[in-house]
Coordinates of C-alpha atoms in Angstrom, one line a residue:
G66 CA 15.4 17.2 33.3
V67 CA 12.4 18.4 31.3
V68 CA 11.2 21.5 29.5
I69 CA 7.5 22.0 29.6
T70 CA 6.7 23.4 26.2
M71 CA 3.5 24.8 24.7
A72 CA 2.2 26.1 28.2
D73 CA -0.8 27.9 28.3
K74 CA -0.9 29.2 32.0
R75 CA -4.3 30.3 31.7
T76 CA -5.9 26.5 31.5
N77 CA -6.6 24.1 34.0
H78 CA -5.1 21.5 31.8
Y79 CA -1.7 23.4 32.3
R80 CA -2.0 22.9 36.0
E81 CA -3.0 19.4 35.8
V82 CA -0.2 18.4 33.5
K83 CA 2.4 20.5 35.3
E84 CA 1.8 19.1 38.8
P85 CA 2.7 15.4 38.1
I86 CA 5.4 16.3 35.7
S87 CA 7.1 18.6 38.3
R88 CA 6.7 15.8 41.2
E89 CA 8.4 13.5 38.7
F90 CA 11.0 15.5 37.1
H91 CA 13.4 18.2 37.5
V92 CA 11.8 21.0 35.4
L93 CA 14.4 23.0 33.7
G94 CA 12.1 25.6 32.4
E95 CA 8.8 26.5 30.5
V96 CA 8.0 27.9 27.3
S97 CA 4.6 29.1 26.1
L98 CA 2.5 29.0 23.2
S99 CA 3.1 31.5 20.4
V100 CA 1.8 31.9 16.7
K101 CA 5.5 33.0 15.9
V102 CA 6.7 29.6 16.7
K103 CA 4.2 28.0 14.4
E104 CA 5.3 30.5 11.7
A105 CA 9.0 29.5 12.3
V106 CA 8.0 25.8 11.7
V107 CA 6.3 26.5 8.6
D108 CA 9.5 28.1 7.5
G109 CA 11.5 25.1 8.6
L110 CA 13.3 27.2 11.3
S111 CA 13.7 27.0 15.0
I112 CA 12.1 30.0 16.6
V113 CA 15.8 31.0 17.7
N114 CA 16.9 31.3 14.0
Y115 CA 13.6 32.7 12.9
D116 CA 13.1 35.6 15.5
P117 CA 16.0 35.6 18.0
S118 CA 14.4 38.5 19.9
H119 CA 11.1 36.9 20.4
P120 CA 10.4 36.1 24.2
I121 CA 10.1 32.2 23.4
A122 CA 13.6 32.3 21.8
I123 CA 15.0 34.1 24.8
A124 CA 13.5 31.5 27.1
Y125 CA 15.0 28.7 25.1
K126 CA 18.4 30.4 25.1
Q127 CA 18.0 30.9 29.0
I128 CA 17.1 27.2 29.5
A129 CA 20.0 26.1 27.3
A130 CA 22.4 28.6 29.1
G131 CA 21.6 26.8 32.4
L132 CA 22.6 23.1 31.3

């Protein structure tokens, strides 16, 4: 399966990309965009380590728990 990341559900591009991916692969989850994730990358950390209570960190943990 795949995880769709950097998903901006407000855009047409998101829909155009999600449809073929969903047809071809089992989508395990989706993770949206966030400035906080960019901050974590600058600090050399994952979002889970940088801010464990952030919604994106929680989304990643839920996806991992489902594996």
